[in-house]
PDB file of C-alpha atoms in Angstrom:
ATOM      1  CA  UNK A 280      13.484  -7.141 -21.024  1.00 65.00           C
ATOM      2  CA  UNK A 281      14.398  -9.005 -18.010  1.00 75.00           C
ATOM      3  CA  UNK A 282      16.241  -5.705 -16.077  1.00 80.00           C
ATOM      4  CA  UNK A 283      13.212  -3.824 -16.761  1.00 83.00           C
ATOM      5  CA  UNK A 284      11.130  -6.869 -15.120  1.00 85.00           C
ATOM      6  CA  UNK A 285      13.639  -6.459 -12.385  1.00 87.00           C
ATOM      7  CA  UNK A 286      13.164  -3.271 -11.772  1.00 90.00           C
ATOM      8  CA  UNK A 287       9.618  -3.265 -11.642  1.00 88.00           C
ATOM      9  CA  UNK A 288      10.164  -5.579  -8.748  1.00 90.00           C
ATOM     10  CA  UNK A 289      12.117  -3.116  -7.347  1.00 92.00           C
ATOM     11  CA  UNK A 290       9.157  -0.832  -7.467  1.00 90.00           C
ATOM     12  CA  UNK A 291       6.275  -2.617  -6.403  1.00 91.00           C
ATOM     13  CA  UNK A 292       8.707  -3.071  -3.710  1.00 94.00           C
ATOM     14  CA  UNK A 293       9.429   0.233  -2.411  1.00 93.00           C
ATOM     15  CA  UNK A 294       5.794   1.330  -3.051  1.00 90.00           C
ATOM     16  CA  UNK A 295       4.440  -1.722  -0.812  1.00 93.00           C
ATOM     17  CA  UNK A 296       7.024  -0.277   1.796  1.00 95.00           C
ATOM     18  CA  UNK A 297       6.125   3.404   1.462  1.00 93.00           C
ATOM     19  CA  UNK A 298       2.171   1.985   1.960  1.00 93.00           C
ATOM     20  CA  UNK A 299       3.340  -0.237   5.112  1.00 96.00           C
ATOM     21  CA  UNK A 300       4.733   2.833   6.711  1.00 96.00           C
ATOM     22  CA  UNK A 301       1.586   5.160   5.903  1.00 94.00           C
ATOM     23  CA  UNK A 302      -0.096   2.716   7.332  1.00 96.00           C
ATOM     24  CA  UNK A 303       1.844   2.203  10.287  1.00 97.00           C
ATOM     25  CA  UNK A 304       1.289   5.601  11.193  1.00 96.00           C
ATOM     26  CA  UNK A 305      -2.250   5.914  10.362  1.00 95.00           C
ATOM     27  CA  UNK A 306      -2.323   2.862  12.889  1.00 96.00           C
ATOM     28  CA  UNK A 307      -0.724   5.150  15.555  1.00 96.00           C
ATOM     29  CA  UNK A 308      -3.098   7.872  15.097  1.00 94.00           C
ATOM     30  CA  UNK A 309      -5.336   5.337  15.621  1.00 93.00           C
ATOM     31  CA  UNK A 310      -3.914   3.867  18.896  1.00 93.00           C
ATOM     32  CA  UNK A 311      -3.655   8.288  19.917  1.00 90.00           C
ATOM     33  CA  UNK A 312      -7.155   8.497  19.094  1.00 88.00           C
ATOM     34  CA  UNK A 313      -8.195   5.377  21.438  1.00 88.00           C
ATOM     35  CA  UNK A 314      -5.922   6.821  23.986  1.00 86.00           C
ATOM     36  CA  UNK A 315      -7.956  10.191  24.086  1.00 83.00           C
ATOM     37  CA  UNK A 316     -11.004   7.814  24.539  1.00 82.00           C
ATOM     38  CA  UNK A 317      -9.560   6.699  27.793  1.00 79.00           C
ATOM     39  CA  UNK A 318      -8.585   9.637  28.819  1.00 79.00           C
ATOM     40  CA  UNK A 319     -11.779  11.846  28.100  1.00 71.00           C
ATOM     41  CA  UNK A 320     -13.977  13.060  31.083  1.00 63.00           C
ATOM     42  CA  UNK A 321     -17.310  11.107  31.257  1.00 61.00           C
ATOM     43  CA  UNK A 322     -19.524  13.399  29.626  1.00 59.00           C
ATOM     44  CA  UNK A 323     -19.584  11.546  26.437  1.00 57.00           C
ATOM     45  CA  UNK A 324     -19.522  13.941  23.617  1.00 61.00           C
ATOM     46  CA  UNK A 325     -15.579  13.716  22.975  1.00 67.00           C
ATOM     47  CA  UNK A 326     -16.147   9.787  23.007  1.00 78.00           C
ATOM     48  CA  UNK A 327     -18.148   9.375  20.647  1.00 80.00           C
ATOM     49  CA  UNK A 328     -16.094  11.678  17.933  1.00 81.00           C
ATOM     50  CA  UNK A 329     -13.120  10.225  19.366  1.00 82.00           C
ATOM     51  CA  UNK A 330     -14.350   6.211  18.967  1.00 86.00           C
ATOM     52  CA  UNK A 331     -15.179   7.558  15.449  1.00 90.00           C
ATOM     53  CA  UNK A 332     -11.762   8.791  14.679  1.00 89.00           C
ATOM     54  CA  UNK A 333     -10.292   5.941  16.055  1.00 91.00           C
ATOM     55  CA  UNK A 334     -12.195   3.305  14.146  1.00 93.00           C
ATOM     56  CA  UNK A 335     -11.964   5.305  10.887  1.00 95.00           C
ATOM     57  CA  UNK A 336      -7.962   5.056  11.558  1.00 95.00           C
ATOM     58  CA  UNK A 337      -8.103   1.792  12.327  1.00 95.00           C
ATOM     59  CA  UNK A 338     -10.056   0.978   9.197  1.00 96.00           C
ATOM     60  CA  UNK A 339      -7.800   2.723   6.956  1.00 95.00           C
ATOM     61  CA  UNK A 340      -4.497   1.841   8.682  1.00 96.00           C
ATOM     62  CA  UNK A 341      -5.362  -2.336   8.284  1.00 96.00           C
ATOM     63  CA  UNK A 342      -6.086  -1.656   4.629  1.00 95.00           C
ATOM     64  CA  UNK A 343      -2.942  -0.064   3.806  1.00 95.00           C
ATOM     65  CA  UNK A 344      -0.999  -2.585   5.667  1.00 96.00           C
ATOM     66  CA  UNK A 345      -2.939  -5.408   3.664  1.00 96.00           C
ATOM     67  CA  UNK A 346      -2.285  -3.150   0.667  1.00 94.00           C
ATOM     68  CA  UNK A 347       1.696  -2.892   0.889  1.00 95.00           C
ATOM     69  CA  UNK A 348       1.909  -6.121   2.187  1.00 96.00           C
ATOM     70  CA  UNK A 349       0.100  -6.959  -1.428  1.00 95.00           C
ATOM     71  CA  UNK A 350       2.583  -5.173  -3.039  1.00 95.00           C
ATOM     72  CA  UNK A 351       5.637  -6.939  -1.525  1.00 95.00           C
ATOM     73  CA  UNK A 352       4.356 -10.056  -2.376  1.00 95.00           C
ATOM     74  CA  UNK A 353       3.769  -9.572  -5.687  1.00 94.00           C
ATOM     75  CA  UNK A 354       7.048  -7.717  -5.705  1.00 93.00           C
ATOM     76  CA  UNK A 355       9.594 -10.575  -3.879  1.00 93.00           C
ATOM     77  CA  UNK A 356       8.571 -12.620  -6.897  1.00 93.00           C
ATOM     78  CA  UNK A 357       8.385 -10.421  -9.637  1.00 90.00           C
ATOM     79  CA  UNK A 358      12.243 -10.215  -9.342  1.00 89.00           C
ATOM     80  CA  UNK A 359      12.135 -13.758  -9.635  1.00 90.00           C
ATOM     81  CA  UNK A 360      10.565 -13.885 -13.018  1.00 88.00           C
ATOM     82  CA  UNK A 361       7.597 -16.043 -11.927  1.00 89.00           C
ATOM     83  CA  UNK A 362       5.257 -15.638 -14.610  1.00 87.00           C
ATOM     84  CA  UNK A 363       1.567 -15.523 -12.452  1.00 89.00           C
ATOM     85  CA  UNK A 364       3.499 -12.131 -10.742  1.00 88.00           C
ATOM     86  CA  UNK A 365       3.247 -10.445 -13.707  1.00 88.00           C
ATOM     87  CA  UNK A 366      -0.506 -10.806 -13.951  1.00 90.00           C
ATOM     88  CA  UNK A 367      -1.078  -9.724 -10.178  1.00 91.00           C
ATOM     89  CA  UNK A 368       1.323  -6.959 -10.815  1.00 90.00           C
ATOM     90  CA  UNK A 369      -0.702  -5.763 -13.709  1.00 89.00           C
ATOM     91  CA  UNK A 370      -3.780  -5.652 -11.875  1.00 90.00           C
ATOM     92  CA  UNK A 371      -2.343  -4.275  -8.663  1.00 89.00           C
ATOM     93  CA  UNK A 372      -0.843  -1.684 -11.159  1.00 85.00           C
ATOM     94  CA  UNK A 373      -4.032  -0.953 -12.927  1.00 83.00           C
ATOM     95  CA  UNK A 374      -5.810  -0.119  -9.123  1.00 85.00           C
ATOM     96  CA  UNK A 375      -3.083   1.805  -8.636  1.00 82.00           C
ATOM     97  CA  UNK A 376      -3.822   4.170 -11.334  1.00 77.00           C
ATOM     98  CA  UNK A 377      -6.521   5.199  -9.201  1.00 78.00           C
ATOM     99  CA  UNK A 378      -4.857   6.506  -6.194  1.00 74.00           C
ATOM    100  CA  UNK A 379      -4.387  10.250  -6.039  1.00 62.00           C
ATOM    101  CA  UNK A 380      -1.939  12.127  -6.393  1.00 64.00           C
ATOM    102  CA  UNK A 381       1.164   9.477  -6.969  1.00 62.00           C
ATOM    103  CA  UNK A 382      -1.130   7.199  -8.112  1.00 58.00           C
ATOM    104  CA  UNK A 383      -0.831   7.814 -11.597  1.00 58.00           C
ATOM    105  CA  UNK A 384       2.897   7.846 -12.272  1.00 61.00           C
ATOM    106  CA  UNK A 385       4.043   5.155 -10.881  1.00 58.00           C
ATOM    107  CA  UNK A 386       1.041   3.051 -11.973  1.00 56.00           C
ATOM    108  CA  UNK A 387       1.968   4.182 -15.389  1.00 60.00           C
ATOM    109  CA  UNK A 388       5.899   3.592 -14.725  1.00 61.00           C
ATOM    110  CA  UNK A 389       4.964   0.001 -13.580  1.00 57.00           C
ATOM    111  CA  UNK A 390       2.192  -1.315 -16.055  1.00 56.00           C
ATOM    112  CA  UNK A 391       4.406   0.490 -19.127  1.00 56.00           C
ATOM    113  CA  UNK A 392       7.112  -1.864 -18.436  1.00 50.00           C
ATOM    114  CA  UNK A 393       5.648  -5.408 -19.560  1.00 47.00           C
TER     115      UNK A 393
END
């Protein structure tokens, strides 16, 4: 029982990495999209759609950062067999489930294991 606590460490793991780096670079389309801003003419109509796109990036990017950030935290101590990580870990795993299209299989892979 304790490898396959292990490895689920191991998972929420990689998965909290795979979300920091989607949200690195939905943080750089971001920063592109704030860059077109100051580079636009002053007419004001690709601005506004621009300031929209930027924020929207910006929105998303933090909360995948928090969100794989979550993960490696709950992760780092999973391997450790604390037993409050498993609880977090199930409920991280159980939001999980709803994320589309990868969602599902490793939210099943990860709360099957306990």
């Amino acid at each position: 029982m304790k490898s396959h606590v292990d490895f689920l460490g191991v998972l929420f793991i990689v998965w909290g990495l795979l979300t920091v780096v989607i949200g690195l670079s939905t943080l750089a389309l971001g920063v592109g999209a704030v860059a077109l801003i100051a580079s636009a003419s002053r007419d004001g109509g690709g601005q506004v759609a621009a300031g929209i796109t930027a924020a929207a990036f910006t929105t998303l990017a933090l909360i995948a950062l928090l969100w794989g950030a979550a993960h490696i935290v709950v992760g780092l101590p999973l391997r450790r067999h604390t037993p409050w990580s498993r609880l977090l870990a199930l409920m991280l795993g159980s939001v999980d489930l709803l994320l589309l299209p990868y969602g599902p299989r490793w939210g099943c892979t990860r709360s099957g294991c306990f």
